Coordinates of C-alpha atoms in Angstrom, one line a residue:
X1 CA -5.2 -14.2 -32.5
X2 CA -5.4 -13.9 -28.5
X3 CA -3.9 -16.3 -26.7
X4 CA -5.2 -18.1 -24.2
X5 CA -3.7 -18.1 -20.7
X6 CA -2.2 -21.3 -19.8
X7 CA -2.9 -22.9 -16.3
X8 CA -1.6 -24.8 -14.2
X9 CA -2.5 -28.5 -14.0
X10 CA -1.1 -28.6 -10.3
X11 CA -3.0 -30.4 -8.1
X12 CA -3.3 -29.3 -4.6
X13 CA -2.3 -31.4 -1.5
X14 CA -5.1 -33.3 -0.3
X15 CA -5.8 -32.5 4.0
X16 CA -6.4 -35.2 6.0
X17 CA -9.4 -35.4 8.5
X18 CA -9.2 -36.0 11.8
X19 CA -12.3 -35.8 13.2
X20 CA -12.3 -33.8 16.9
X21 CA -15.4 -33.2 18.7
X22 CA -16.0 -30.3 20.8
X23 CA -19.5 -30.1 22.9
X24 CA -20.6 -27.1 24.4
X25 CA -23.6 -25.4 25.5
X26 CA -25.2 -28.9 24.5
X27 CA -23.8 -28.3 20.7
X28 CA -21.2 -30.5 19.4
X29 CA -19.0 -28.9 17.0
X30 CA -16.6 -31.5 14.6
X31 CA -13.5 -29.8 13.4
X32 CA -12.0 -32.3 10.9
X33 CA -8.7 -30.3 10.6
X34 CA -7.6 -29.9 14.4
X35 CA -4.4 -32.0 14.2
X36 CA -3.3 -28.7 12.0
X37 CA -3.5 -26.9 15.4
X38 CA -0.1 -27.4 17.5
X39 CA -0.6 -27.8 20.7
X40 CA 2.7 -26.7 21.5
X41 CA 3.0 -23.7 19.5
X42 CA 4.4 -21.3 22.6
X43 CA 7.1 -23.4 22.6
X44 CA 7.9 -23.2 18.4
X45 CA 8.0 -19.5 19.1
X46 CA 11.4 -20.0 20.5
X47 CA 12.3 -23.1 18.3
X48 CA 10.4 -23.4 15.0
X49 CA 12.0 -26.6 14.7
X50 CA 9.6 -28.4 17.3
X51 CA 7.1 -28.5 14.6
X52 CA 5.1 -31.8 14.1
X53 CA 6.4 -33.4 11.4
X54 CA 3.2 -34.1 10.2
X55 CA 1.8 -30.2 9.8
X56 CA 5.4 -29.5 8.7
X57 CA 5.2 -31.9 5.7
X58 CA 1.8 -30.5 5.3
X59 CA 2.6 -27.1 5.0
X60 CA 5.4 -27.7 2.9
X61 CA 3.1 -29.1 0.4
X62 CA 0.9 -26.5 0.6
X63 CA 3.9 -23.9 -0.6
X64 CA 5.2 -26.4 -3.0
X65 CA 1.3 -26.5 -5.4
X66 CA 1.3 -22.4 -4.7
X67 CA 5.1 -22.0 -6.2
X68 CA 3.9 -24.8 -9.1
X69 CA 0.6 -22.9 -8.9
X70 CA 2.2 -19.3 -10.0
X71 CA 4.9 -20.2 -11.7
X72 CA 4.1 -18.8 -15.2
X73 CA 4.7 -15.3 -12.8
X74 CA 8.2 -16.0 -11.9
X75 CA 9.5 -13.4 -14.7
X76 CA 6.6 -10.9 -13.6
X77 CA 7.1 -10.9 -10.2
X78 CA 10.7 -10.7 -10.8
X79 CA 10.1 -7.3 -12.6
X80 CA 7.7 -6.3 -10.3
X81 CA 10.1 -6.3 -7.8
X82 CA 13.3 -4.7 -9.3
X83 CA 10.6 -1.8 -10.2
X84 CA 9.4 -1.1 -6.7
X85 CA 13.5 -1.7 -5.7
X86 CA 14.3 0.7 -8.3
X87 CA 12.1 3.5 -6.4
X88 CA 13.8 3.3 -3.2
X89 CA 17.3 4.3 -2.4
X90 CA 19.1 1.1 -1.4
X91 CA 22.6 2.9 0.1
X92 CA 19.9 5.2 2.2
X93 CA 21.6 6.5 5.6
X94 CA 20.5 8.3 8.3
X95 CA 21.7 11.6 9.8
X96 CA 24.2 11.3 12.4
X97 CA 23.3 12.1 15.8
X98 CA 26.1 13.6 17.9
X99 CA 27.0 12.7 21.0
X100 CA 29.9 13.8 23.1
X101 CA 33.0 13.5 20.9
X102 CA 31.4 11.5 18.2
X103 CA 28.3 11.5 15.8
X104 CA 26.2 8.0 15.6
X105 CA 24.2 6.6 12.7
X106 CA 23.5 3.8 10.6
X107 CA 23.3 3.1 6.9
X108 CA 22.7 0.1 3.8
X109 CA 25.0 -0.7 1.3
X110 CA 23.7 -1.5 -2.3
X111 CA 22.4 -4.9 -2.2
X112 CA 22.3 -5.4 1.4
X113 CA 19.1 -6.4 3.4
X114 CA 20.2 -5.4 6.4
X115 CA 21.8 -2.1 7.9
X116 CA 25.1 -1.1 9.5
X117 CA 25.8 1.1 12.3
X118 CA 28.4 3.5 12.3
X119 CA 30.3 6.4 14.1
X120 CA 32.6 9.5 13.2
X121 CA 34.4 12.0 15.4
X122 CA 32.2 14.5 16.4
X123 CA 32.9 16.6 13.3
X124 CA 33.0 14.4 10.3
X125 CA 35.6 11.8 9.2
X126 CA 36.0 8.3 8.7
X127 CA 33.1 6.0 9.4
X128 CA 33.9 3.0 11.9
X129 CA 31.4 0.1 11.4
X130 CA 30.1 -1.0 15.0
X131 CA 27.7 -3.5 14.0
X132 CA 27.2 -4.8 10.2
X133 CA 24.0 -6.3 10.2
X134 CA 24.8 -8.3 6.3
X135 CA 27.9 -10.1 8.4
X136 CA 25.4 -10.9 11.4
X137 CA 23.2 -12.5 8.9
X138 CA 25.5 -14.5 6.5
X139 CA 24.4 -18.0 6.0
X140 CA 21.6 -17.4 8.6
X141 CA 18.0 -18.3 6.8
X142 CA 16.5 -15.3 8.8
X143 CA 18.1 -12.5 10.2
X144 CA 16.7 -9.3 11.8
X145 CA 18.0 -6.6 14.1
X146 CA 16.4 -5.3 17.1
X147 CA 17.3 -2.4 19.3
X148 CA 20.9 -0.9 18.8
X149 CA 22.7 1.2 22.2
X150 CA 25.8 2.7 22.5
X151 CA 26.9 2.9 26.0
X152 CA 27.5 6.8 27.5
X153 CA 30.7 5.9 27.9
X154 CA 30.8 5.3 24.3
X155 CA 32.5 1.8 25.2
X156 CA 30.0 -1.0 24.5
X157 CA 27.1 -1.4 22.3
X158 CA 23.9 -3.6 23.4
X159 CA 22.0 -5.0 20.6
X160 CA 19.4 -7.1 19.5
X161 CA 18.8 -10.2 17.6
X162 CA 16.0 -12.5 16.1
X163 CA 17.3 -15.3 13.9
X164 CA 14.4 -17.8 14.3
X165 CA 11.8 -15.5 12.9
X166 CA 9.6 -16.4 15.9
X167 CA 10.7 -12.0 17.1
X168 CA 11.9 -13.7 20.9
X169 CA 15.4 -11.2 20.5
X170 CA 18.1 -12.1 22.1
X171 CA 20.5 -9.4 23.7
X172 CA 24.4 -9.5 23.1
X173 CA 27.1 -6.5 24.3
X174 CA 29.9 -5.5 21.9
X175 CA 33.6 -4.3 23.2
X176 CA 33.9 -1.2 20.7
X177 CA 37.8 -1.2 21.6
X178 CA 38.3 -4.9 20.3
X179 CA 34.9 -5.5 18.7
X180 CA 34.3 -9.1 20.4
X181 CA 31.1 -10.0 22.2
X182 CA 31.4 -9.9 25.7
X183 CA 29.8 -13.5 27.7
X184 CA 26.6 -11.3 28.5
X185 CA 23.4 -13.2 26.2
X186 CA 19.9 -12.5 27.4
X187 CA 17.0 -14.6 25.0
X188 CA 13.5 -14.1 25.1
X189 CA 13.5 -10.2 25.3
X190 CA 11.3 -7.6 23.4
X191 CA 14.0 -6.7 21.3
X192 CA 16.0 -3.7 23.4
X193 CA 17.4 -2.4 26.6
X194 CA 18.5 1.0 28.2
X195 CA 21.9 1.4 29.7
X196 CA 22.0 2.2 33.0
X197 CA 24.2 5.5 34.4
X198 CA 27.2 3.4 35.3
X199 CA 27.3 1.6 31.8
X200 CA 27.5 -1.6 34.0
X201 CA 24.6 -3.1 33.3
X202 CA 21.0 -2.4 31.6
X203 CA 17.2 -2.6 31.6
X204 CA 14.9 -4.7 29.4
X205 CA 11.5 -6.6 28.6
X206 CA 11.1 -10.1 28.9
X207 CA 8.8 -11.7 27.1
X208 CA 6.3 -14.1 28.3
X209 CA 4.8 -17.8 26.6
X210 CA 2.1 -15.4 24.8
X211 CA 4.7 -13.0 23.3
X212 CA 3.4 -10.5 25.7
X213 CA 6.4 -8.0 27.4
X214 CA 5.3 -9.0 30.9
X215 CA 8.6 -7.8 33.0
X216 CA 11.4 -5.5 33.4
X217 CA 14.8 -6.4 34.9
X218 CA 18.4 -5.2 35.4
X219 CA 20.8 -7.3 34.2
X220 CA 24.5 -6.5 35.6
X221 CA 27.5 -7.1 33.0
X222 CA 29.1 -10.0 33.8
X223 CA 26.5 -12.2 36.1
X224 CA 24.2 -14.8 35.1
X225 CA 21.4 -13.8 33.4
X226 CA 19.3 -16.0 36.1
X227 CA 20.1 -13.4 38.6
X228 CA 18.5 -10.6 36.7
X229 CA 16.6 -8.1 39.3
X230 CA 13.0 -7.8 38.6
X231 CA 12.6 -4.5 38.7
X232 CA 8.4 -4.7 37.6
X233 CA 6.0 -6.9 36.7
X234 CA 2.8 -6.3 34.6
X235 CA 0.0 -9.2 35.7
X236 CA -2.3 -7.8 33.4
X237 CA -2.6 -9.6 30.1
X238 CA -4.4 -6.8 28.1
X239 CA -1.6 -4.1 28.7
X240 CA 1.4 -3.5 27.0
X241 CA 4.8 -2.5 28.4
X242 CA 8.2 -0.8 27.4
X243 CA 11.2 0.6 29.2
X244 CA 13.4 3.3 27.6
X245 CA 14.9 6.3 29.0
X246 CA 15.1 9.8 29.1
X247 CA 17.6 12.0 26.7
X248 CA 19.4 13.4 29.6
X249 CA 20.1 9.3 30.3
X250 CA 19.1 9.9 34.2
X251 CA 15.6 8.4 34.3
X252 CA 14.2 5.1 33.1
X253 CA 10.8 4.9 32.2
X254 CA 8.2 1.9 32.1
X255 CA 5.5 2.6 30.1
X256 CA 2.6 0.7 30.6
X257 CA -0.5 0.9 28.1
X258 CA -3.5 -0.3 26.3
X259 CA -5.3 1.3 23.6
X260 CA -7.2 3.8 25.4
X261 CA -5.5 4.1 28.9
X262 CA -1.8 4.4 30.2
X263 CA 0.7 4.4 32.9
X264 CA 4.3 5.3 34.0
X265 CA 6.5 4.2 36.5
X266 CA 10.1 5.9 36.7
X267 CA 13.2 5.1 38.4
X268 CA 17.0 7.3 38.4
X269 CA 19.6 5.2 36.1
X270 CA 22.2 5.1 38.8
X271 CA 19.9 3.4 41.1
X272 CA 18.7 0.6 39.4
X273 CA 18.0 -1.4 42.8
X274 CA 15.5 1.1 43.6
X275 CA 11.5 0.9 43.3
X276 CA 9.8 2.4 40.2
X277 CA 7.8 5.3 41.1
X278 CA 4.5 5.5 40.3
X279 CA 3.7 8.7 38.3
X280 CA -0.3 8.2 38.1
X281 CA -2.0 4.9 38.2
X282 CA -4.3 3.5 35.6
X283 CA -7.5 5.3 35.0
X284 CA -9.4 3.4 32.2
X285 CA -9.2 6.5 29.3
X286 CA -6.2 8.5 30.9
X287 CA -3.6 9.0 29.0
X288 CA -0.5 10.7 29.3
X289 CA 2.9 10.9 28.4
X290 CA 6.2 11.9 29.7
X291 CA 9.1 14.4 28.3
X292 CA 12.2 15.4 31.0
X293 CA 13.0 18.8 30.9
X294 CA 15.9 19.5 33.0
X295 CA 14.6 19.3 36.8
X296 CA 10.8 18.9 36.1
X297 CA 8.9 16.4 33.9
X298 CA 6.6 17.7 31.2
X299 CA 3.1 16.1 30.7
X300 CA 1.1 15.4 27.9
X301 CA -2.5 14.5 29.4
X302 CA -6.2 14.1 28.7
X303 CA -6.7 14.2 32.2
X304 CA -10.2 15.9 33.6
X305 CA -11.8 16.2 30.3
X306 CA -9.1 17.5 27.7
X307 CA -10.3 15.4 25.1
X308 CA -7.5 17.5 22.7
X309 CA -5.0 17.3 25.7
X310 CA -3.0 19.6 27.8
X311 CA 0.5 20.4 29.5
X312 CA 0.8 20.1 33.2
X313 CA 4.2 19.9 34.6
X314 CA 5.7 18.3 37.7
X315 CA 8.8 17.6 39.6
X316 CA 11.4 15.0 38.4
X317 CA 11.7 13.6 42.0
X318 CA 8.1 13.8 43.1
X319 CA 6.0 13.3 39.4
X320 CA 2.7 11.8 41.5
X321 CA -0.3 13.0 40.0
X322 CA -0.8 14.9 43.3
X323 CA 1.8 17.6 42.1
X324 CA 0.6 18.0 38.7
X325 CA 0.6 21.6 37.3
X326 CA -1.2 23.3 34.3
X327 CA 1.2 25.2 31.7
X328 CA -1.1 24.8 28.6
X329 CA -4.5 24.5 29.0
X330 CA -7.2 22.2 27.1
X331 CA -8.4 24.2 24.2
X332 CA -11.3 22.3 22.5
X333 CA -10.5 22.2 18.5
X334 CA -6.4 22.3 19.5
X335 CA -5.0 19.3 19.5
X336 CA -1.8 18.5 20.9
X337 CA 0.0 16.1 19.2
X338 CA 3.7 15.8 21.0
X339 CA 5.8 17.5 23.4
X340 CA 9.7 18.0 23.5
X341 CA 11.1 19.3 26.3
X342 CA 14.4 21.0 27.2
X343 CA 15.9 23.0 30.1
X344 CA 14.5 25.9 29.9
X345 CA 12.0 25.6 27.0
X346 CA 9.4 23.2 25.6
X347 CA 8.2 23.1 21.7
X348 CA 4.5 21.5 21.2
X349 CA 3.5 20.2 18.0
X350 CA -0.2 21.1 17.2

């Protein structure tokens, strides 16, 4: 005989109406279920627990007939899961990146959600946890990491965190001699920074009320995170922007983009009181992007008509548009996917 499924009897929560009426263009629209909209909901990105009570309880009914809803799934979903767990390697690890006279990288332990970062002399040894993202998170309802930076001096450690889920990260600095946090807590940042030459301070993204990164500062170990220096400012609410720097550690980059345009501005790590050069400004469908190698920059580009792109070059310390050079030309049907430069040579990937 087949058996019949067996559902749920569950009622679900039953939404109030509110009537609010909304006229425009001489057409009045009536949303009965506005109050669900809160009117303060910038502000829950920082705290979630500014909620209105009332959409809170109403929410929370909502997940309580779904969970009474499916479940007759709980054992299914439960093997679903340990299946697709099963197919991934849960004590993965990365390969460790050297760096002077030690070797950086980061790995999970079985059964842990989050993951650990790590170091070994140069050539192997002993790993030294530097930050254990399971012990971050213990007892913490949400946990994730952002961006994680050793200092060139191989000192500190600046990293990121969001424990409200609302992904406003705040940024700490680690002591790697004693392991204790040092004052030095910036919030409502896009989740990284960039060291700058003197290891004395760093670059980041703050974000703004609409989650967008709107502005880059310098923040100098030890002062108040009021006194950060603005260093740029993007007005422009449909671009994006980033800082991060280049592998040689001299030059910090702001890249500014949407999804067909882009834009660079670049400044030397041991002068972060300086101005951001402008590399080229913002032509609505130029793009282009930037790789150091050694005392020039290298440039990806679709500049005049390279819809597959090309390399130009120009010099790190005068980069302008102006002094662009062609190395590899546009070739219609090529395209160029990604530069890597290096002192004296550059590998394309096609």
């Amino acid at each position: 005989m087949t058996r019949s499924p067996a559902f749920s009897t569950a009622s679900p929560p039953q939404t109030e109406k509110r009537p609010v009426f909304d006229t425009h263009h001489g057409f009045t629209r009536t949303d009965d279920y506005a109050w669900l909209r809160a009117d303060n909901w910038q502000a829950m990105f920082r705290d979630p627990s500014l909620l209105d009570g009332r959409i809170r309880a109403h929410l929370e009914a909502e997940n309580a007939y779904q969970a009474e809803l499916m479940a007759d799934t709980a054992a299914l979903r439960k093997q679903l899961f340990a299946e697709m767990k099963g197919r991934i390697k849960e004590d993965d690890s990365t390969v460790p990146m050297k760096d002077g006279p030690y070797a950086y990288g980061s790995s999970y332990r079985l059964g842990g959600e989050q993951p650990r970062y790590f170091r070994t002399q140069r050539e192997g040894g002993e790993e030294k946890i530097l930050l254990d993202g399971d012990v971050e998170a213990g007892g913490k309802p949400y946990f994730r990491l952002g961006g994680v930076d050793h200092s060139a001096d191989h000192g500190k450690l600046l990293w990121a965190f969001d424990d409200k889920g609302s992904e406003f990260f705040t940024l700490r600095v680690r002591d790697l001699g004693n392991g204790q946090e040092l004052a030095d807590q910036i919030p409502d940042t896009g989740g990284g920074g960039v060291w700058n030459a003197g290891d004395d301070g760093f670059f980041y993204t703050r974000l703004d009320d609409n989650h967008r990164p709107s502005k880059v500062l310098f923040h100098a170990l030890g002062d108040n995170a009021e006194n950060d220096r603005l260093i740029y400012e993007e007005t422009d609410p449909g671009f994006f922007m980033d800082v991060g720097g280049t592998r040689s550690k001299e030059w910090i980059m702001i890249g500014i983009n949407d999804h067909e345009t882009s834009e660079y501005r670049l400044l030397r790590a041991d002068d972060p009181r300086a101005e951001p050069k402008l590399v080229a400004a913002r032509e609505t469908g130029l793009q282009y992007d930037l790789e150091e190698g050694g005392d020039i920059f290298f440039i990806l580009t679709n500049a005049d008509g390279a819809k597959d792109f090309k390399v130009m070059t120009a010099p790190a310390n005068a980069p302008a548009r102006a002094n662009w050079r062609e190395l590899v030309p546009h070739e219609p049907g090529r395209l160029i996917l990604s530069v890597l430069g290096f002192n004296n040579y550059m590998v394309r990937l096609e």
